[in-house]
Short mmCIF file of C-alpha atoms and ligand atoms in Angstrom, two decimals:
data_model
loop_
_atom_site.label_atom_id
_atom_site.label_comp_id
_atom_site.label_asym_id
_atom_site.label_seq_id
_atom_site.Cartn_x
_atom_site.Cartn_y
_atom_site.Cartn_z
CA UNK A 405 25.71 -13.06 -22.57
CA UNK A 406 24.70 -10.40 -25.07
CA UNK A 407 26.86 -7.68 -26.49
CA UNK A 408 25.76 -4.83 -24.23
CA UNK A 409 23.12 -6.42 -22.08
CA UNK A 410 24.18 -8.13 -18.85
CA UNK A 411 21.13 -10.41 -18.93
CA UNK A 412 21.90 -14.07 -19.61
CA UNK A 413 20.31 -15.68 -22.67
CA UNK A 414 18.00 -17.82 -20.55
CA UNK A 415 16.79 -14.87 -18.48
CA UNK A 416 13.10 -15.25 -17.66
CA UNK A 417 11.37 -12.14 -18.96
CA UNK A 418 7.91 -12.41 -17.48
CA UNK A 419 4.82 -10.71 -16.17
CA UNK A 420 2.72 -11.28 -13.06
CA UNK A 421 -0.93 -11.28 -12.13
CA UNK A 422 -3.03 -12.51 -9.19
CA UNK A 423 -6.31 -14.40 -9.18
CA UNK A 424 -8.56 -12.00 -7.29
CA UNK A 425 -7.24 -9.03 -9.23
CA UNK A 426 -8.11 -10.40 -12.67
CA UNK A 427 -10.38 -13.46 -12.63
CA UNK A 428 -13.79 -12.08 -11.68
CA UNK A 429 -16.44 -14.83 -11.90
CA UNK A 430 -16.62 -14.62 -8.14
CA UNK A 431 -19.55 -16.98 -7.91
CA UNK A 432 -18.86 -19.24 -10.87
CA UNK A 433 -18.53 -23.01 -10.68
CA UNK A 434 -18.68 -23.37 -6.94
CA UNK A 435 -16.17 -20.71 -5.88
CA UNK A 436 -16.61 -19.71 -2.24
CA UNK A 437 -16.27 -16.21 -0.81
CA UNK A 438 -12.84 -14.93 0.19
CA UNK A 439 -11.94 -12.15 2.57
CA UNK A 440 -11.56 -9.85 -0.43
CA UNK A 441 -15.15 -10.46 -1.53
CA UNK A 442 -16.34 -9.57 1.95
CA UNK A 443 -14.02 -6.61 2.42
CA UNK A 444 -14.67 -5.03 -0.97
CA UNK A 445 -18.43 -5.42 -0.52
CA UNK A 446 -18.23 -3.50 2.76
CA UNK A 447 -19.01 0.20 2.25
CA UNK A 448 -16.03 2.50 2.58
CA UNK A 449 -13.33 -0.13 2.22
CA UNK A 450 -12.30 0.25 -1.42
CA UNK A 451 -12.18 3.14 -3.87
CA UNK A 452 -15.80 3.93 -4.83
CA UNK A 453 -16.82 0.51 -3.55
CA UNK A 454 -15.03 -1.36 -6.35
CA UNK A 455 -14.89 -5.14 -6.02
CA UNK A 456 -13.23 -8.01 -7.90
CA UNK A 457 -16.58 -9.61 -8.75
CA UNK A 458 -15.95 -9.09 -12.48
CA UNK A 459 -12.45 -7.59 -12.63
CA UNK A 460 -10.88 -8.39 -16.04
CA UNK A 461 -13.24 -11.34 -16.50
CA UNK A 462 -10.06 -13.34 -17.01
CA UNK A 463 -11.96 -16.44 -15.90
CA UNK A 464 -13.74 -16.34 -19.25
CA UNK A 465 -11.16 -14.46 -21.33
CA UNK A 466 -7.90 -16.10 -20.28
CA UNK A 467 -7.26 -17.59 -23.73
CA UNK A 468 -7.11 -14.10 -25.20
CA UNK A 469 -4.89 -12.93 -22.35
CA UNK A 470 -2.49 -15.84 -22.74
CA UNK A 471 -2.35 -15.23 -26.49
CA UNK A 472 -1.27 -11.68 -25.70
CA UNK A 473 1.37 -13.04 -23.33
CA UNK A 474 2.63 -15.31 -26.10
CA UNK A 475 2.60 -12.48 -28.66
CA UNK A 476 4.73 -10.37 -26.34
CA UNK A 477 7.20 -13.23 -26.22
CA UNK A 478 6.95 -13.74 -22.46
CA UNK A 479 9.25 -16.51 -21.29
CA UNK A 480 7.38 -16.87 -17.99
CA UNK A 481 4.07 -15.94 -16.47
CA UNK A 482 3.39 -15.66 -12.77
CA UNK A 483 -0.22 -16.21 -11.74
CA UNK A 484 -1.96 -17.17 -8.56
CA UNK A 485 -4.58 -19.82 -7.99
CA UNK A 486 -7.56 -18.92 -5.86
CA UNK A 487 -7.82 -20.80 -2.59
CA UNK A 488 -11.53 -19.91 -2.40
CA UNK A 489 -12.08 -21.38 -5.86
CA UNK A 490 -10.09 -24.54 -5.18
CA UNK A 491 -11.39 -25.08 -1.64
CA UNK A 492 -14.64 -23.11 -1.34
CA UNK A 493 -14.99 -24.12 2.30
CA UNK A 494 -11.32 -23.64 3.09
CA UNK A 495 -10.74 -27.33 3.69
CA UNK A 496 -11.33 -30.73 2.16
CA UNK A 497 -11.56 -32.02 -1.39
CA UNK A 498 -10.65 -29.62 -4.17
CA UNK A 499 -13.43 -28.26 -6.33
CA UNK A 500 -13.09 -30.27 -9.60
CA UNK A 501 -14.24 -27.34 -11.74
CA UNK A 502 -11.45 -25.18 -10.31
CA UNK A 503 -8.86 -27.89 -10.85
CA UNK A 504 -10.02 -28.30 -14.44
CA UNK A 505 -9.85 -24.53 -14.96
CA UNK A 506 -6.28 -24.19 -13.72
CA UNK A 507 -5.11 -27.35 -15.49
CA UNK A 508 -6.40 -25.97 -18.77
CA UNK A 509 -4.63 -22.68 -18.17
CA UNK A 510 -1.35 -24.32 -17.21
CA UNK A 511 -1.47 -26.72 -20.15
CA UNK A 512 -2.02 -23.79 -22.48
CA UNK A 513 0.98 -21.92 -21.06
CA UNK A 514 3.09 -25.02 -21.52
CA UNK A 515 1.86 -25.45 -25.09
CA UNK A 516 2.86 -21.85 -25.73
CA UNK A 517 6.34 -22.43 -24.27
CA UNK A 518 5.73 -20.04 -21.36
CA UNK A 519 7.01 -21.17 -17.96
CA UNK A 520 4.47 -20.95 -15.16
CA UNK A 521 5.19 -19.59 -11.71
CA UNK A 522 2.20 -20.30 -9.48
CA UNK A 523 1.46 -18.48 -6.25
CA UNK A 524 -0.79 -20.39 -3.87
CA UNK A 525 -1.79 -17.46 -1.71
CA UNK A 526 -2.15 -13.98 -3.12
CA UNK A 527 -4.32 -12.70 -0.27
CA UNK A 528 -7.66 -14.36 -1.02
CA UNK A 529 -8.23 -16.30 2.19
CA UNK A 530 -11.49 -18.27 2.18
CA UNK A 531 -13.86 -16.24 4.35
CA UNK A 532 -14.74 -19.28 6.42
CA UNK A 533 -11.15 -19.47 7.68
CA UNK A 534 -11.18 -15.80 8.62
CA UNK A 535 -14.42 -16.47 10.50
CA UNK A 536 -12.47 -19.03 12.51
CA UNK A 537 -9.82 -16.44 13.35
CA UNK A 538 -7.77 -16.11 10.16
CA UNK A 539 -3.97 -15.87 10.00
CA UNK A 540 -3.52 -14.85 13.64
CA UNK A 541 -4.49 -18.46 14.37
CA UNK A 542 -2.22 -21.40 13.73
CA UNK A 543 -5.12 -23.41 12.32
CA UNK A 544 -5.03 -21.21 9.20
CA UNK A 545 -1.39 -22.15 8.53
CA UNK A 546 -2.34 -25.81 8.95
CA UNK A 547 -5.29 -25.43 6.58
CA UNK A 548 -2.94 -23.71 4.12
CA UNK A 549 -0.59 -26.70 4.25
CA UNK A 550 -3.46 -29.03 3.41
CA UNK A 551 -4.56 -26.78 0.53
CA UNK A 552 -0.95 -26.65 -0.72
CA UNK A 553 -0.61 -30.43 -0.60
CA UNK A 554 -3.83 -31.04 -2.51
CA UNK A 555 -3.17 -28.31 -5.06
CA UNK A 556 0.38 -29.47 -5.67
CA UNK A 557 -0.88 -33.01 -6.25
CA UNK A 558 -3.58 -31.78 -8.62
CA UNK A 559 -1.49 -29.33 -10.67
CA UNK A 560 2.11 -30.34 -10.00
CA UNK A 561 2.83 -31.94 -13.37
CA UNK A 562 2.07 -28.63 -15.08
CA UNK A 563 3.68 -26.06 -12.77
CA UNK A 564 7.28 -24.93 -13.27
CA UNK A 565 7.85 -22.74 -10.20
CA UNK A 566 5.89 -22.68 -6.96
CA UNK A 567 5.50 -19.68 -4.68
CA UNK A 568 3.52 -20.46 -1.53
CA UNK A 569 2.78 -16.94 -0.29
CA UNK A 570 2.81 -13.49 -1.83
CA UNK A 571 4.17 -10.73 0.41
CA UNK A 572 3.52 -12.04 3.90
CA UNK A 573 4.23 -8.51 5.18
CA UNK A 574 1.25 -7.04 3.31
CA UNK A 575 -1.07 -9.90 4.22
CA UNK A 576 -0.18 -9.53 7.89
CA UNK A 577 0.21 -5.80 8.43
CA UNK A 578 -2.05 -4.22 5.81
CA UNK A 579 -4.71 -6.82 6.59
CA UNK A 580 -4.56 -7.07 10.38
CA UNK A 581 -2.76 -3.95 11.65
CA UNK A 582 -3.33 -1.00 9.34
CA UNK A 583 -6.61 -2.51 8.18
CA UNK A 584 -6.55 -1.07 4.66
CA UNK A 585 -6.59 -4.54 3.13
CA UNK A 586 -8.83 -7.50 3.87
CA UNK A 587 -9.85 -8.55 6.42
CA UNK A 588 -9.51 -4.95 7.62
CA UNK A 589 -8.63 -5.57 11.24
CA UNK A 590 -6.63 -3.09 13.31
CA UNK A 591 -4.87 -5.14 15.93
CA UNK A 592 -1.09 -5.11 16.01
CA UNK A 593 -0.72 -8.24 18.09
CA UNK A 594 -2.99 -10.09 15.69
CA UNK A 595 -0.85 -8.82 12.79
CA UNK A 596 2.36 -10.06 14.40
CA UNK A 597 0.80 -13.43 15.06
CA UNK A 598 -0.44 -13.44 11.46
CA UNK A 599 3.12 -12.71 10.30
CA UNK A 600 4.40 -15.75 12.16
CA UNK A 601 1.63 -18.01 10.90
CA UNK A 602 2.12 -16.82 7.32
CA UNK A 603 5.80 -17.70 7.73
CA UNK A 604 4.90 -21.10 9.17
CA UNK A 605 2.33 -21.59 6.41
CA UNK A 606 5.08 -20.91 3.87
CA UNK A 607 7.34 -23.54 5.44
CA UNK A 608 4.58 -26.14 5.76
CA UNK A 609 3.62 -25.54 2.14
CA UNK A 610 7.22 -25.96 0.95
CA UNK A 611 7.26 -29.41 2.58
CA UNK A 612 3.80 -30.27 1.26
CA UNK A 613 4.70 -29.31 -2.31
CA UNK A 614 7.98 -31.23 -2.21
CA UNK A 615 6.19 -34.25 -0.84
CA UNK A 616 3.50 -34.15 -3.52
CA UNK A 617 5.78 -33.28 -6.44
CA UNK A 618 9.29 -34.72 -6.32
CA UNK A 619 11.73 -32.29 -7.91
CA UNK A 620 9.37 -29.32 -7.57
CA UNK A 621 11.02 -25.90 -7.67
CA UNK A 622 9.82 -23.80 -4.76
CA UNK A 623 10.61 -20.22 -3.81
CA UNK A 624 9.13 -17.10 -2.29
CA UNK A 625 7.72 -13.70 -3.14
CA UNK A 626 9.00 -11.44 -0.40
CA UNK A 627 8.41 -7.72 -0.60
CA UNK A 628 11.71 -5.91 -0.11
CA UNK A 629 11.80 -2.23 0.66
CA UNK A 630 14.89 -0.05 0.48
CA UNK A 631 15.10 1.69 3.85
CA UNK A 632 17.33 4.65 4.68
CA UNK A 633 17.52 6.95 7.69
CA UNK A 634 16.47 10.57 7.12
CA UNK A 635 19.65 11.77 8.78
CA UNK A 636 22.73 10.45 10.46
CA UNK A 637 21.29 11.07 13.90
CA UNK A 638 21.18 8.12 16.28
CA UNK A 639 17.39 8.38 16.59
CA UNK A 640 16.77 8.38 12.82
CA UNK A 641 19.15 5.49 12.36
CA UNK A 642 17.40 3.56 15.12
CA UNK A 643 14.00 4.25 13.52
CA UNK A 644 15.33 3.09 10.13
CA UNK A 645 16.66 -0.08 11.75
CA UNK A 646 13.22 -0.82 13.20
CA UNK A 647 11.50 -0.06 9.90
CA UNK A 648 13.86 -2.42 8.12
CA UNK A 649 13.28 -4.99 10.86
CA UNK A 650 9.50 -4.82 10.71
CA UNK A 651 9.30 -4.76 6.91
CA UNK A 652 12.23 -6.84 5.65
CA UNK A 653 14.11 -8.76 8.33
CA UNK A 654 11.01 -10.15 10.08
CA UNK A 655 10.42 -12.19 6.93
CA UNK A 656 13.89 -12.68 5.41
CA UNK A 657 15.66 -13.74 8.62
CA UNK A 658 13.36 -16.68 9.36
CA UNK A 659 13.52 -17.83 5.72
CA UNK A 660 17.29 -17.73 5.43
CA UNK A 661 18.67 -17.67 8.97
CA UNK A 662 16.04 -19.76 10.73
CA UNK A 663 15.39 -17.16 13.43
CA UNK A 664 13.59 -13.91 14.06
CA UNK A 665 15.87 -10.88 14.47
CA UNK A 666 16.76 -10.47 18.16
CA UNK A 667 16.17 -6.72 18.12
CA UNK A 668 12.65 -7.18 16.74
CA UNK A 669 11.80 -9.90 19.25
CA UNK A 670 12.85 -7.44 21.96
CA UNK A 671 10.92 -4.59 20.39
CA UNK A 672 7.72 -6.63 20.09
CA UNK A 673 8.12 -8.49 23.39
CA UNK A 674 5.43 -6.42 25.17
CA UNK A 675 2.82 -7.68 22.70
CA UNK A 676 3.43 -11.34 23.59
CA UNK A 677 2.74 -12.13 19.92
CA UNK A 678 5.80 -14.31 19.50
CA UNK A 679 4.53 -16.69 22.15
CA UNK A 680 2.87 -18.18 19.08
CA UNK A 681 6.28 -19.61 18.05
CA UNK A 682 6.34 -23.33 18.78
CA UNK A 683 9.30 -25.70 18.91
CA UNK A 684 10.26 -26.68 15.38
CA UNK A 685 8.60 -23.68 13.72
CA UNK A 686 11.82 -21.94 12.81
CA UNK A 687 13.19 -25.10 11.12
CA UNK A 688 9.89 -25.42 9.24
CA UNK A 689 10.06 -21.85 7.98
CA UNK A 690 13.71 -22.12 6.95
CA UNK A 691 13.11 -25.15 4.69
CA UNK A 692 15.63 -24.91 1.83
CA UNK A 693 14.33 -23.17 -1.30
CA UNK A 694 15.24 -23.36 -4.98
CA UNK A 695 14.98 -19.65 -5.65
CA UNK A 696 14.05 -16.44 -3.96
CA UNK A 697 11.45 -14.11 -5.41
CA UNK A 698 11.54 -10.42 -4.59
CA UNK A 699 8.74 -7.91 -5.11
CA UNK A 700 10.01 -4.36 -5.03
CA UNK A 701 8.21 -1.03 -5.18
CA UNK A 702 9.49 1.28 -2.46
CA UNK A 703 12.24 3.18 -0.81
CA UNK A 704 11.38 4.62 2.56
CA UNK A 705 13.39 7.41 4.11
CA UNK A 706 12.66 7.06 7.79
CA UNK A 707 12.59 9.73 10.44
CA UNK A 708 12.26 8.99 14.15
CA UNK A 709 8.76 9.53 15.57
CA UNK A 710 8.46 8.62 19.24
CA UNK A 711 4.66 8.94 19.02
CA UNK A 712 4.49 6.00 16.59
CA UNK A 713 3.58 2.99 18.68
CA UNK A 714 4.53 0.40 16.10
CA UNK A 715 8.07 1.13 14.93
CA UNK A 716 8.85 4.57 16.37
CA UNK A 717 9.27 6.17 12.98
CA UNK A 718 7.59 7.49 9.89
CA UNK A 719 8.43 7.65 6.21
CA UNK A 720 9.09 11.09 4.74
CA UNK A 721 7.05 11.99 1.68
CA UNK A 722 9.00 11.23 -1.52
CA UNK A 723 10.98 14.18 -2.80
CA UNK A 724 11.59 13.11 -6.41
CA UNK A 725 9.39 11.81 -9.23
CA UNK A 726 6.51 9.53 -8.26
CA UNK A 727 3.98 7.19 -9.88
CA UNK A 728 0.23 7.83 -9.71
CA UNK A 729 0.29 5.97 -6.39
CA UNK A 730 2.75 8.57 -5.09
CA UNK A 731 5.35 5.86 -4.93
CA UNK A 732 8.84 7.19 -5.49
CA UNK A 733 10.55 6.34 -8.78
CA UNK A 734 14.06 5.33 -7.87
CA UNK A 735 15.53 2.47 -9.88
CA UNK A 736 18.72 2.33 -7.84
CA UNK A 737 16.66 1.09 -4.88
CA UNK A 738 16.01 -2.12 -6.81
CA UNK A 739 19.73 -2.63 -7.29
CA UNK A 740 20.29 -1.95 -3.61
CA UNK A 741 17.73 -4.47 -2.34
CA UNK A 742 19.03 -7.13 -4.72
CA UNK A 743 22.61 -6.61 -3.61
CA UNK A 744 21.55 -6.62 0.01
CA UNK A 745 19.70 -9.91 -0.48
CA UNK A 746 22.86 -11.46 -1.91
CA UNK A 747 25.16 -9.95 0.69
CA UNK A 748 23.08 -10.71 3.76
CA UNK A 749 20.95 -13.72 2.94
CA UNK A 750 21.44 -16.08 0.03
CA UNK A 751 23.18 -16.95 -3.20
CA UNK A 752 20.12 -18.78 -4.53
CA UNK A 753 18.83 -17.77 -7.96
CA UNK A 754 16.78 -14.60 -7.61
CA UNK A 755 13.69 -13.60 -9.56
CA UNK A 756 12.14 -10.18 -9.37
CA UNK A 757 8.63 -11.55 -8.97
CA UNK A 758 7.01 -8.09 -9.17
CA UNK A 759 8.18 -4.68 -10.36
CA UNK A 760 6.10 -2.10 -12.16
CA UNK A 761 4.18 1.14 -11.87
CA UNK A 762 0.75 2.72 -12.01
CA UNK A 763 0.25 5.83 -14.10
CA UNK A 764 -2.83 7.74 -15.20
CA UNK A 765 -2.79 6.41 -18.72
CA UNK A 766 -4.31 8.68 -21.33
CA UNK A 767 -6.21 6.92 -24.08
CA UNK A 768 -5.86 8.38 -27.56
CA UNK A 769 -8.82 8.90 -29.89
CA UNK A 770 -7.87 5.67 -31.65
CA UNK A 771 -7.80 3.76 -28.33
CA UNK A 772 -4.01 3.63 -28.10
CA UNK A 773 -2.09 4.32 -24.90
CA UNK A 774 1.26 6.01 -25.26
CA UNK A 775 2.50 5.33 -21.73
CA UNK A 776 5.94 6.86 -22.02
CA UNK A 777 6.13 7.18 -18.22
CA UNK A 778 5.74 3.41 -17.75
CA UNK A 779 8.32 2.75 -20.47
CA UNK A 780 10.78 5.05 -18.69
CA UNK A 781 10.02 3.43 -15.36
CA UNK A 782 10.58 -0.11 -16.61
CA UNK A 783 13.64 0.91 -18.63
CA UNK A 784 15.20 2.37 -15.49
CA UNK A 785 14.33 -0.54 -13.23
CA UNK A 786 15.44 -3.15 -15.77
CA UNK A 787 18.79 -1.42 -16.19
CA UNK A 788 19.12 -1.33 -12.40
CA UNK A 789 18.45 -5.08 -12.39
CA UNK A 790 21.18 -5.42 -15.00
CA UNK A 791 23.59 -3.49 -12.81
CA UNK A 792 22.82 -5.86 -9.96
CA UNK A 793 23.80 -8.76 -12.24
CA UNK A 794 27.07 -6.98 -13.03
CA UNK A 795 27.66 -6.69 -9.30
CA UNK A 796 27.32 -10.44 -8.96
CA UNK A 797 23.66 -10.91 -8.00
CA UNK A 798 22.41 -14.26 -9.28
CA UNK A 799 19.36 -12.70 -10.96
CA UNK A 800 17.51 -15.02 -13.33
CA UNK A 801 14.25 -13.31 -14.15
CA UNK A 802 12.08 -10.19 -14.03
CA UNK A 803 8.29 -10.35 -13.83
CA UNK A 804 6.62 -7.05 -14.64
CA UNK A 805 3.64 -6.16 -12.47
CA UNK A 806 1.35 -6.46 -14.30
CA UNK A 807 0.34 -8.06 -17.59
CA UNK A 808 -3.10 -6.41 -17.39
CA UNK A 809 -4.68 -3.43 -15.71
CA UNK A 810 -6.56 -4.98 -12.81
CA UNK A 811 -8.32 -4.65 -9.47
CA UNK A 812 -5.72 -2.86 -7.38
CA UNK A 813 -7.02 -3.88 -3.94
CA UNK A 814 -8.15 -0.89 -1.86
CA UNK A 815 -7.63 1.38 -4.88
CA UNK A 816 -10.04 -0.62 -7.00
CA UNK A 817 -9.74 0.08 -10.72
CA UNK A 818 -8.34 3.56 -10.15
CA UNK A 819 -4.71 2.48 -10.37
CA UNK A 820 -3.52 0.94 -13.61
CA UNK A 821 -0.34 -1.14 -13.63
CA UNK A 822 -0.87 -3.09 -16.87
CA UNK A 823 1.25 -3.46 -19.97
CA UNK A 824 -2.14 -4.08 -21.50
CA UNK A 825 -5.05 -1.70 -21.04
CA UNK A 826 -8.37 -3.15 -19.97
CA UNK A 827 -11.50 -1.18 -20.76
CA UNK A 828 -13.73 -2.34 -17.93
CA UNK A 829 -16.92 -1.38 -19.79
CA UNK A 830 -16.23 -3.57 -22.80
CA UNK A 831 -13.44 -5.81 -21.46
CA UNK A 832 -11.47 -4.83 -24.52
CA UNK A 833 -7.71 -5.36 -24.24
CA UNK A 834 -5.31 -2.92 -25.92
CA UNK A 835 -1.53 -3.23 -25.89
CA UNK A 836 -0.02 -0.08 -24.42
CA UNK A 837 3.22 1.27 -25.86
CA UNK A 838 4.97 -0.30 -22.86
CA UNK A 839 3.82 -3.73 -24.04
CA UNK A 840 5.25 -3.19 -27.50
CA UNK A 841 8.41 -1.83 -25.94
CA UNK A 842 8.68 -4.86 -23.65
CA UNK A 843 8.29 -7.18 -26.64
CA UNK A 844 11.45 -5.62 -28.08
CA UNK A 845 13.28 -5.86 -24.76
CA UNK A 846 12.48 -9.57 -24.64
CA UNK A 847 13.32 -10.15 -28.29
CA UNK A 848 16.72 -8.46 -27.90
CA UNK A 849 17.53 -10.01 -24.52
CA UNK A 850 17.63 -6.56 -22.97
CA UNK A 851 19.85 -4.92 -25.60
CA UNK A 852 17.09 -2.52 -26.60
CA UNK A 853 17.09 -0.91 -23.14
CA UNK A 854 18.50 2.62 -23.19
CA UNK A 855 21.98 1.63 -22.04
CA UNK A 856 23.64 4.86 -23.17
C1 FCB B 979 1.93 -5.75 -4.59
C2 FCB B 979 0.91 -6.84 -4.74
C3 FCB B 979 0.25 -6.88 -6.09
C4 FCB B 979 -0.06 -5.49 -6.61
C5 FCB B 979 1.15 -4.60 -6.51
C6 FCB B 979 0.93 -3.21 -7.02
O1 FCB B 979 2.13 -5.45 -3.26
O2 FCB B 979 1.52 -8.10 -4.52
O3 FCB B 979 -0.89 -7.69 -5.99
O4 FCB B 979 -1.16 -4.99 -5.97
O5 FCB B 979 1.57 -4.53 -5.17
#
C-alpha cells in the first residue's frame, strides 16, 4: 500500500489492444479472411470505407510498439491473437507462421518483464465460419473450443492470463442485431442465439485451456454498463431493468450464477432463441474462473419506449461532458459497476480489461500531442477505480484502452483512443502527453494521480 494511493504494490498497470485493430498484414503468411475483412470491404459499412488491411502495421512493427510499452513501464499488456491468422480455414492445424509470430511476441513481452493477457476472440471470426452460419450456430462455439485448445497448447507456456472472448454482448448484438459491426446482420433472434453460443464458446474454451495448460489463469472480458432509470416511474424503472438485463445480466448471470435471468428468459420467450440452450450448457458456461475482466465505457440513463421492440426503452442523450464518440464522461460509473460486480456476482480478483477515451487529438507543429482531455479522463477513472478498492473491490489491474491509436471498427481511423499517436501515412509513433503522464502514474503506483 502506498502513502496516498489505494493501489496495491503489485497492481497490474497495463494497456490493451486487439489483433484486427492494429496488426494489418491481412494477407501475410497465410492469414485467412475474417468477418471484419469482409465487412469493412463492403461499401457503406465503415467510416469512409476504412479497413484493417494495414492498420498500425503492428505485424511488422511490433518490436517498436513493445519497446514503447516497456518504456512506459507497463506491468501487463493485453493483446488478442487472430483466429483467422492461426486457423485460416477456421478449423484444423494451426498456421505455423502465425504460431511463430505470436510466440516471438509473447517471448519478447516476457523478456521485458511485461505480463501477457491474451484474448482468443476479439471479434475476428474466420469468414468461412460465418459462411456456415456464424455464432447463431452451435458449430461455431465448437470450432472455437477446438481453436482454443490448439492455441493454448501452442502458446500456453508463454501466456500469463487467458481471456477467451472479448465483450460477448458487442459480438452478438452489434454484429447480429444492430448490424453496425461485422457480420452486419439485423436479426434479433440470431443475435440472442449468438449470445448463447458465445457464452458456451467461453465455457468450452475455459475447459480447453485448462486441459491444455495445467495451472492456466483464465478469466473474462465482459462489458459492463452502468444503467439508471430516467425517472422513478414504474415504466422507466422497468425499462432500465430490461436494459440492464439485456446488456449486463444476460452475460454475468450465466458466468457466475449458472443460469440466465428469469425475467430475460420471459422477455425473450417469443423469439424461441433460448431453445438453443442444451442440457449441460449452463454448467459449461459457469466453469470456475481465476479472475474477472471488466471493460467499461458507458452509463445509460434509460427511459421507457414502448415502440422499442427489443428492450422497450431508449438511452437519453448524455447531458454532461462527452468524448469524441459522444460517450459520457462519468468516472463514478466505473466505481459503481465494480462495486456491483462484487456485491452481486463474485469476489474473484478483478481487472479492468479496458477503459479509455477517444478525443480529437490536435497535433502540434513539432508533432507532439498535448491530450489534456485524455489525461483528465484517465485521472478521473483511475481515481474512481481506487475508490472501488477502498470500498473493498478486489481490483488487481487496469488496462488502458488503448496503447496505440487504431482501427476503431465501424468508425475506422476517425476515433483515436491511443496513449501513443499513430500517423497512418508514415506509421510514425509519437507518445502523447497521456503516455508520459501514465508512465508517472505507473512509476509512483498511482500516487501521482490528482488525489486532492
Ligand atoms: C470496446 C472494444 C475495443 C474498442 C473499444 C473502444 O468495446 O472491445 O475493441 O473498440 O470498445
